[in-house]
Short mmCIF file of C-alpha atoms and ligand atoms in Angstrom, two decimals:
data_model
loop_
_atom_site.label_atom_id
_atom_site.label_comp_id
_atom_site.label_asym_id
_atom_site.label_seq_id
_atom_site.Cartn_x
_atom_site.Cartn_y
_atom_site.Cartn_z
CA MET A 12 0.00 0.00 0.00
CA GLU A 13 2.71 2.45 1.14
CA ALA A 14 4.70 2.03 -2.14
CA ALA A 15 1.55 2.44 -4.28
CA LEU A 16 0.57 5.60 -2.39
CA ARG A 17 4.10 6.97 -2.78
CA SER A 18 4.25 6.36 -6.53
CA ARG A 19 0.78 7.82 -7.09
CA ASN A 20 1.85 10.84 -5.05
CA MET A 21 5.01 11.11 -7.17
CA GLU A 22 3.16 10.67 -10.50
CA GLU A 23 0.55 13.25 -9.60
CA PHE A 24 3.23 15.68 -8.42
CA ARG A 25 5.17 15.19 -11.67
CA ARG A 26 1.99 15.96 -13.63
CA VAL A 27 1.48 19.22 -11.71
CA LEU A 28 5.20 20.09 -12.09
CA HIS A 29 4.96 19.45 -15.82
CA ALA A 30 2.05 21.93 -16.17
CA ALA A 31 3.30 24.56 -13.70
CA LYS A 32 3.94 28.07 -15.11
CA ASN A 33 5.45 29.99 -12.18
CA ILE A 34 7.27 27.85 -9.62
CA ILE A 35 8.61 29.00 -6.26
CA VAL A 36 10.55 27.13 -3.60
CA VAL A 37 10.43 28.36 0.01
CA ALA A 38 13.39 26.87 1.88
CA GLY A 39 14.58 26.78 5.47
CA ALA A 40 17.33 25.36 7.66
CA GLY A 41 16.43 21.76 6.76
CA LEU A 42 17.82 22.43 3.26
CA SER A 43 21.29 22.87 4.78
CA ALA A 44 21.01 20.21 7.50
CA ALA A 45 22.83 17.60 5.40
CA SER A 46 25.67 20.11 4.91
CA GLY A 47 26.25 20.12 8.68
CA ILE A 48 24.61 23.49 9.38
CA PRO A 49 22.56 23.22 12.62
CA THR A 50 18.84 23.97 12.20
CA PHE A 51 17.06 26.43 14.53
CA ARG A 52 14.83 23.80 16.06
CA GLY A 53 15.90 21.06 18.41
CA ALA A 54 19.51 20.91 19.54
CA GLY A 55 20.59 23.09 16.63
CA GLY A 56 18.53 25.95 18.05
CA MET A 57 20.88 26.45 20.99
CA TRP A 58 24.32 28.11 21.02
CA ARG A 59 26.28 28.04 24.27
CA SER A 60 22.97 27.33 26.10
CA LEU A 61 21.45 30.44 24.48
CA GLU A 62 18.40 30.38 22.17
CA ALA A 63 19.59 31.23 18.63
CA VAL A 64 16.43 33.27 17.98
CA SER A 65 17.11 35.38 21.11
CA LEU A 66 20.49 36.41 19.68
CA ALA A 67 19.10 37.26 16.21
CA THR A 68 17.50 40.56 17.31
CA PRO A 69 18.56 44.25 17.16
CA GLU A 70 17.94 44.47 20.90
CA ALA A 71 20.42 41.65 21.65
CA PHE A 72 23.03 43.40 19.46
CA ASP A 73 22.49 46.76 21.17
CA GLN A 74 22.82 45.16 24.60
CA ASN A 75 25.77 42.88 23.84
CA PRO A 76 27.40 43.25 20.38
CA SER A 77 30.38 41.18 21.61
CA LEU A 78 28.20 38.12 22.30
CA VAL A 79 26.12 38.47 19.12
CA TRP A 80 29.28 38.81 17.01
CA GLN A 81 30.70 35.65 18.62
CA PHE A 82 27.44 33.87 17.70
CA TYR A 83 27.74 34.99 14.08
CA HIS A 84 31.46 34.18 14.02
CA TYR A 85 30.53 30.60 14.99
CA ARG A 86 27.90 30.49 12.18
CA ARG A 87 30.34 31.97 9.62
CA GLU A 88 32.99 29.40 10.45
CA ALA A 89 30.40 26.56 10.21
CA ALA A 90 29.17 27.84 6.82
CA LEU A 91 32.76 28.18 5.50
CA ARG A 92 33.46 24.53 6.41
CA ALA A 93 30.20 23.31 4.79
CA GLN A 94 29.54 22.21 1.20
CA PRO A 95 26.29 22.53 -0.79
CA ASN A 96 24.39 19.20 -0.69
CA ALA A 97 22.31 17.37 -3.34
CA ALA A 98 19.23 19.45 -2.49
CA HIS A 99 21.08 22.76 -3.01
CA LEU A 100 22.49 21.45 -6.30
CA ALA A 101 19.07 20.21 -7.51
CA LEU A 102 17.55 23.65 -6.91
CA ALA A 103 20.49 25.34 -8.66
CA LYS A 104 19.89 23.10 -11.69
CA MET A 105 16.28 24.27 -11.81
CA MET A 106 17.75 27.77 -12.40
CA VAL A 107 19.25 26.55 -15.71
CA PRO A 108 16.64 27.48 -18.38
CA SER A 109 17.42 24.44 -20.58
CA ILE A 110 16.99 22.06 -17.61
CA LEU A 111 13.86 23.83 -16.29
CA ALA A 112 12.34 23.49 -19.79
CA ARG A 113 12.77 19.72 -19.57
CA VAL A 114 11.60 19.31 -15.95
CA ALA A 115 8.71 21.80 -16.22
CA PRO A 116 8.05 22.49 -19.93
CA ALA A 117 5.25 25.03 -19.18
CA ALA A 118 7.35 27.02 -16.70
CA GLN A 119 7.91 30.73 -17.37
CA SER A 120 9.70 31.36 -14.07
CA PHE A 121 11.46 29.60 -11.18
CA HIS A 122 12.49 31.26 -7.92
CA LEU A 123 14.18 29.89 -4.80
CA ILE A 124 13.17 32.06 -1.82
CA THR A 125 15.47 30.93 0.99
CA GLN A 126 15.36 31.86 4.66
CA ASN A 127 18.92 30.57 4.99
CA VAL A 128 21.77 33.06 5.32
CA ASP A 129 24.59 30.49 4.94
CA GLY A 130 25.30 31.22 1.26
CA LEU A 131 25.19 27.51 0.28
CA SER A 132 22.60 28.08 -2.46
CA THR A 133 24.86 30.71 -4.04
CA ARG A 134 27.78 28.26 -3.89
CA ALA A 135 25.58 25.57 -5.47
CA ILE A 136 24.80 27.95 -8.36
CA GLN A 137 28.54 28.59 -8.81
CA ALA A 138 29.26 24.83 -8.72
CA VAL A 139 26.57 24.03 -11.33
CA ALA A 140 27.78 26.87 -13.58
CA GLU A 141 31.37 25.61 -13.34
CA GLU A 142 30.34 22.02 -14.04
CA ARG A 143 28.35 23.02 -17.13
CA ARG A 144 31.09 25.32 -18.43
CA SER A 145 33.51 22.42 -18.31
CA ALA A 146 30.94 19.98 -19.79
CA LEU A 147 29.77 22.21 -22.64
CA SER A 148 32.19 23.71 -25.21
CA SER A 149 30.39 27.06 -25.59
CA PRO A 150 27.52 27.22 -23.10
CA SER A 151 24.82 29.85 -23.84
CA PRO A 152 22.94 31.65 -21.03
CA GLN A 153 20.25 28.99 -21.54
CA ASP A 154 22.75 26.40 -20.31
CA LEU A 155 23.85 28.23 -17.15
CA PRO A 156 22.04 28.84 -13.83
CA ASN A 157 20.49 32.33 -13.59
CA PRO A 158 21.54 33.73 -10.14
CA SER A 159 18.60 36.15 -10.09
CA CYS A 160 16.35 33.13 -9.46
CA LEU A 161 17.75 33.07 -5.90
CA ILE A 162 16.28 35.38 -3.25
CA GLU A 163 18.01 35.38 0.16
CA MET A 164 15.08 36.97 1.98
CA HIS A 165 16.75 37.02 5.44
CA GLY A 166 20.04 38.43 4.17
CA ARG A 167 23.56 36.93 4.03
CA LEU A 168 25.86 35.81 6.85
CA PHE A 169 28.93 37.09 4.96
CA ASP A 170 27.51 40.56 4.37
CA VAL A 171 29.02 43.00 6.87
CA ARG A 172 26.99 46.20 7.20
CA CYS A 173 27.80 49.47 8.95
CA THR A 174 25.42 50.38 11.79
CA GLN A 175 25.84 54.09 10.87
CA CYS A 176 26.32 54.60 7.12
CA ASN A 177 24.90 51.23 5.95
CA HIS A 178 27.99 50.58 3.82
CA THR A 179 27.91 46.83 3.13
CA VAL A 180 30.71 44.52 2.00
CA LEU A 181 30.63 40.79 1.23
CA ASP A 182 33.51 39.54 3.39
CA PHE A 183 34.43 35.85 3.66
CA SER A 184 37.56 36.45 5.71
CA SER A 185 38.09 33.98 8.56
CA PRO A 186 38.22 35.30 11.18
CA LEU A 187 36.55 38.60 10.36
CA CYS A 188 38.77 40.16 13.08
CA SER A 189 41.42 38.72 15.42
CA ALA A 190 39.39 39.42 18.57
CA LEU A 191 36.69 36.96 17.45
CA HIS A 192 39.32 34.27 16.89
CA GLU A 193 40.96 34.94 20.27
CA ALA A 194 37.60 34.86 22.08
CA ASP A 195 36.74 31.57 20.35
CA LYS A 196 40.11 30.07 21.33
CA GLU A 197 39.72 31.23 24.95
CA HIS A 198 36.19 29.82 25.16
CA THR A 199 37.30 26.47 23.72
CA SER A 200 40.25 26.20 26.12
CA VAL A 201 37.97 26.92 29.11
CA ILE A 202 35.60 24.15 27.99
CA GLN A 203 38.46 21.72 27.32
CA ALA A 204 39.89 22.48 30.77
CA GLY A 205 36.49 21.44 32.12
CA GLN A 206 36.16 24.84 33.74
CA LYS A 207 32.83 26.64 34.10
CA GLU A 208 31.84 28.32 30.84
CA HIS A 209 32.12 32.11 31.03
CA GLU A 210 31.33 34.77 28.46
CA VAL A 211 34.40 36.33 26.85
CA LYS A 212 33.81 40.08 26.60
CA ILE A 213 35.27 41.71 23.46
CA PRO A 214 35.56 45.54 23.71
CA VAL A 215 33.40 47.24 21.02
CA SER A 216 36.58 48.90 19.73
CA GLU A 217 37.89 45.43 18.71
CA LEU A 218 34.69 44.27 16.95
CA PRO A 219 34.26 44.38 13.13
CA LYS A 220 34.23 47.96 11.79
CA CYS A 221 32.91 49.75 8.74
CA SER A 222 35.69 50.20 6.16
CA GLU A 223 34.13 53.54 5.14
CA CYS A 224 33.43 55.40 8.40
CA GLY A 225 35.01 53.19 11.03
CA SER A 226 31.76 52.70 12.99
CA LEU A 227 30.68 49.38 14.49
CA ALA A 228 29.54 46.91 11.83
CA ARG A 229 26.88 44.21 12.14
CA PRO A 230 26.10 40.96 10.24
CA GLY A 231 24.06 41.75 7.06
CA VAL A 232 21.15 39.51 8.07
CA VAL A 233 17.50 40.39 8.82
CA TRP A 234 16.88 40.12 12.54
CA PHE A 235 13.52 39.38 14.22
CA GLY A 236 11.44 42.55 14.29
CA GLU A 237 13.28 43.95 11.27
CA GLU A 238 11.65 44.53 7.91
CA ILE A 239 12.38 42.21 4.97
CA PRO A 240 14.09 44.53 2.44
CA LEU A 241 13.04 42.51 -0.66
CA LEU A 242 9.46 41.91 0.51
CA GLU A 243 7.79 43.92 -2.28
CA ASP A 244 9.55 41.91 -5.03
CA ILE A 245 8.86 38.67 -3.15
CA ASP A 246 5.15 39.44 -2.78
CA LYS A 247 4.87 39.98 -6.56
CA ILE A 248 6.55 36.62 -7.26
CA VAL A 249 4.39 34.79 -4.69
CA ALA A 250 1.22 36.36 -6.14
CA GLU A 251 2.12 34.98 -9.61
CA ALA A 252 3.04 31.46 -8.48
CA ASP A 253 0.91 28.37 -9.24
CA LEU A 254 3.24 25.83 -7.58
CA CYS A 255 5.12 26.17 -4.26
CA LEU A 256 7.66 23.66 -2.97
CA VAL A 257 8.19 24.04 0.79
CA VAL A 258 11.59 22.57 1.63
CA GLY A 259 13.05 21.95 5.10
CA THR A 260 11.24 24.64 7.06
CA SER A 261 9.13 24.51 10.24
CA SER A 262 7.03 27.37 8.84
CA ARG A 263 7.12 29.24 12.14
CA VAL A 264 8.63 32.51 11.00
CA SER A 265 6.60 35.03 9.02
CA PRO A 266 6.26 36.29 6.39
CA ALA A 267 7.99 33.20 4.85
CA ALA A 268 5.57 30.85 6.64
CA ASN A 269 2.60 32.39 4.84
CA PHE A 270 3.81 32.08 1.22
CA ALA A 271 2.60 28.51 0.63
CA MET A 272 -0.94 29.32 1.75
CA GLU A 273 -0.91 32.43 -0.46
CA VAL A 274 0.11 30.33 -3.49
CA ARG A 275 -2.60 27.77 -2.78
CA ALA A 276 -5.17 30.59 -2.81
CA ASN A 277 -3.89 31.94 -6.17
CA ASN A 278 -6.00 31.70 -9.35
CA ASN A 279 -9.25 30.80 -7.51
CA ARG A 280 -7.48 28.32 -5.26
CA THR A 281 -5.85 26.38 -8.11
CA GLY A 282 -2.31 26.92 -6.74
CA ARG A 283 -0.57 23.73 -5.56
CA VAL A 284 1.81 23.12 -2.63
CA ALA A 285 4.29 20.27 -2.11
CA GLU A 286 6.14 19.81 1.19
CA PHE A 287 9.61 18.24 1.53
CA ASN A 288 10.49 17.63 5.19
CA ILE A 289 11.59 14.83 7.50
CA GLU A 290 8.26 15.44 9.32
CA SER A 291 5.03 17.13 8.33
CA SER A 292 5.28 20.71 9.50
CA SER A 293 3.45 22.96 7.08
CA ARG A 294 1.29 25.77 8.51
CA GLY A 295 -1.57 25.03 6.05
CA PRO A 296 -2.91 22.14 3.93
CA VAL A 297 -0.61 20.76 1.21
CA ASP A 298 -1.33 18.79 -1.96
CA PHE A 299 1.79 16.62 -1.86
CA ARG A 300 3.96 15.55 1.06
CA PHE A 301 7.39 13.98 0.63
CA ILE A 302 8.47 12.89 4.10
CA GLY A 303 12.18 12.20 4.17
CA GLU A 304 15.50 14.00 3.83
CA CYS A 305 15.17 16.67 1.16
CA GLU A 306 18.67 15.93 -0.17
CA THR A 307 17.22 12.57 -1.29
CA GLU A 308 13.54 13.35 -1.93
CA LEU A 309 13.95 16.60 -3.91
CA PRO A 310 16.31 15.45 -6.74
CA GLU A 311 14.11 12.38 -7.16
CA ALA A 312 10.79 14.25 -7.17
CA LEU A 313 12.17 16.80 -9.66
CA GLY A 314 13.29 13.90 -11.87
CA LEU A 315 16.59 15.66 -12.44
CA LYS A 316 18.48 12.41 -12.93
CA ASP A 317 16.53 11.68 -16.16
CA VAL A 318 16.92 15.16 -17.73
CA GLU A 319 20.66 15.82 -17.55
C1 BV8 B 15 8.96 41.13 10.31
C2 BV8 B 15 18.17 35.60 9.82
C3 BV8 B 15 7.80 43.16 10.28
C4 BV8 B 15 19.03 35.79 11.02
C5 BV8 B 15 15.91 34.99 10.56
C6 BV8 B 15 4.14 36.80 16.83
C7 BV8 B 15 3.36 36.00 16.03
C8 BV8 B 15 3.65 35.89 14.64
C9 BV8 B 15 4.74 36.57 14.04
C10 BV8 B 15 5.47 37.37 14.86
C11 BV8 B 15 5.18 37.48 16.23
N1 BV8 B 15 6.05 38.31 16.74
C12 BV8 B 15 6.91 38.73 15.76
C13 BV8 B 15 6.54 38.15 14.60
C14 BV8 B 15 7.16 38.31 13.31
C15 BV8 B 15 8.48 37.51 13.29
C16 BV8 B 15 8.21 36.04 13.48
O1 BV8 B 15 7.72 35.38 12.60
N2 BV8 B 15 8.56 35.56 14.70
C17 BV8 B 15 8.32 34.12 15.00
C18 BV8 B 15 9.45 33.62 15.88
C19 BV8 B 15 6.99 33.98 15.70
N3 BV8 B 15 9.02 37.78 11.98
C20 BV8 B 15 9.87 38.83 11.88
O2 BV8 B 15 10.28 39.50 12.79
C21 BV8 B 15 10.28 39.16 10.45
N4 BV8 B 15 10.17 40.57 10.23
O3 BV8 B 15 7.94 40.53 10.52
O4 BV8 B 15 9.04 42.47 10.10
C22 BV8 B 15 8.16 44.55 10.21
C23 BV8 B 15 7.49 45.31 9.29
C24 BV8 B 15 7.79 46.67 9.24
C25 BV8 B 15 8.74 47.21 10.11
C26 BV8 B 15 9.44 46.40 11.02
C27 BV8 B 15 9.15 45.03 11.06
C28 BV8 B 15 11.79 38.84 10.25
C29 BV8 B 15 12.01 37.40 10.40
C30 BV8 B 15 13.47 37.08 10.01
C31 BV8 B 15 14.32 36.75 11.19
N5 BV8 B 15 15.63 36.27 10.77
N6 BV8 B 15 17.13 34.60 10.08
C32 BV8 B 15 19.79 34.53 11.38
O5 BV8 B 15 19.65 33.51 10.70
O6 BV8 B 15 20.56 34.62 12.35
S1 BV8 B 15 14.70 33.83 10.89
C33 BV8 B 15 15.54 32.30 11.01
O7 BV8 B 15 14.70 31.47 11.79
C34 BV8 B 15 15.73 31.55 9.71
O8 BV8 B 15 16.09 32.40 8.65
C35 BV8 B 15 14.35 30.91 9.52
O9 BV8 B 15 13.47 31.83 8.96
C36 BV8 B 15 13.92 30.65 10.94
C37 BV8 B 15 14.17 29.22 11.31
O10 BV8 B 15 13.16 28.46 10.70
P1 BV8 B 15 13.55 27.25 9.71
O11 BV8 B 15 14.53 27.71 8.71
O12 BV8 B 15 12.30 26.65 9.27
O13 BV8 B 15 14.39 26.25 10.67
P2 BV8 B 15 13.83 25.30 11.82
O14 BV8 B 15 15.02 24.82 12.53
O15 BV8 B 15 12.74 25.99 12.59
O16 BV8 B 15 13.14 24.08 11.04
C38 BV8 B 15 13.94 23.22 10.27
C39 BV8 B 15 12.97 22.30 9.54
O17 BV8 B 15 13.73 21.45 8.69
C40 BV8 B 15 12.17 21.40 10.49
O18 BV8 B 15 10.81 21.38 10.05
C41 BV8 B 15 12.82 20.02 10.29
O19 BV8 B 15 11.87 18.98 10.43
C42 BV8 B 15 13.30 20.12 8.85
N7 BV8 B 15 14.46 19.28 8.48
C43 BV8 B 15 15.57 19.02 9.22
N8 BV8 B 15 16.44 18.26 8.49
C44 BV8 B 15 15.86 18.06 7.26
C45 BV8 B 15 14.60 18.72 7.24
N9 BV8 B 15 13.77 18.71 6.18
C46 BV8 B 15 14.20 18.03 5.07
N10 BV8 B 15 15.41 17.40 4.99
C47 BV8 B 15 16.26 17.37 6.06
N11 BV8 B 15 17.42 16.73 5.95
ZN1 ZN B 16 30.01 53.24 7.96
#
């Protein structure tokens, strides 16, 4: 029974994918779980016995920029060590017009709207572009992933933005400043010595600075309570969509958590939603549910193996 249900689910999903015109993917931390990036829920949601979401706020940064910068230093280092996984690569391939035309022949647009700030989707796009450039003698734009299909709605971990003049630079240096490395080393040695954990205080003067005006800089991510800069563009794309794939998200953070329901209400409720998660966790009803690791389920459901 189980197998029959699964294949019918897969067949029906493929039929809807084949006829879809405007496809969006809404992704969360589960997309990067297989790359070793901790999710926000469960054990991954804690850093040094602190709630990750409690550190991702402007208030936390105002009160204790040293601690918040150490939190983001930890996340930067984890993201630098990570590699895009099969789910990231599958979604990057959907950004290649010639591949999208074979997977979804009626599609006029494909967008990946990710809540992740780890940059792994961007690296997947670069990896797919490189692979196709080496595979194809003279690849045309049709043969390469279009980076504008990716929307990092909660910002980027490696963006460093000035708290005064807003000057922003994409900076992958590790560490971003020596004080963060020293604090990390000190914290690790305290733990290894089995001593009681204590917070290492970094003077504001030694924290990352704006290269333009020298003021304190902050991570270029969207914190809770902050506006989503690209929301207007995103709302237009969501309003046009007739198929939404919800990948590896607990759908607890808005506005991202509302997009699937908005798509399902599109065109007199003819929009379709498919969920990819290790457990069912969508906020609203879905038409298809693929329970399992997205790095396995997504490439298979998209039938990418057969089209390359
Ligand atoms: C805003 C960047 C308005 C920083 C992030 C009360 C009620 C309702 C809403 C609110 C409320 N109070 C406040 C709000 C709004 C708030 C919100 O939604 N809060 C929640 C907590 C209730 N939203 C905001 O503040 C947003 N801004 O509303 O602005 C405004 C308007 C005008 C003027 C001013 C303001 C901004 C939200 C953005 C916050 N920044 N990230 C950083 O990363 O440090 S949010 C961050 O947390 C992530 O980006 C992500 O969005 C969220 C975590 O959720 P997930 O990614 O889903 O991760 P999670 O761990 O929860 O789940 C992982 C899932 O993967 C699980 O389901 C698991 O089963 C699955 N999984 C695991 N492994 C796999 C897998 N699935 C498949 N395969 C696997 N292998
Ligand atoms: Zn500045």
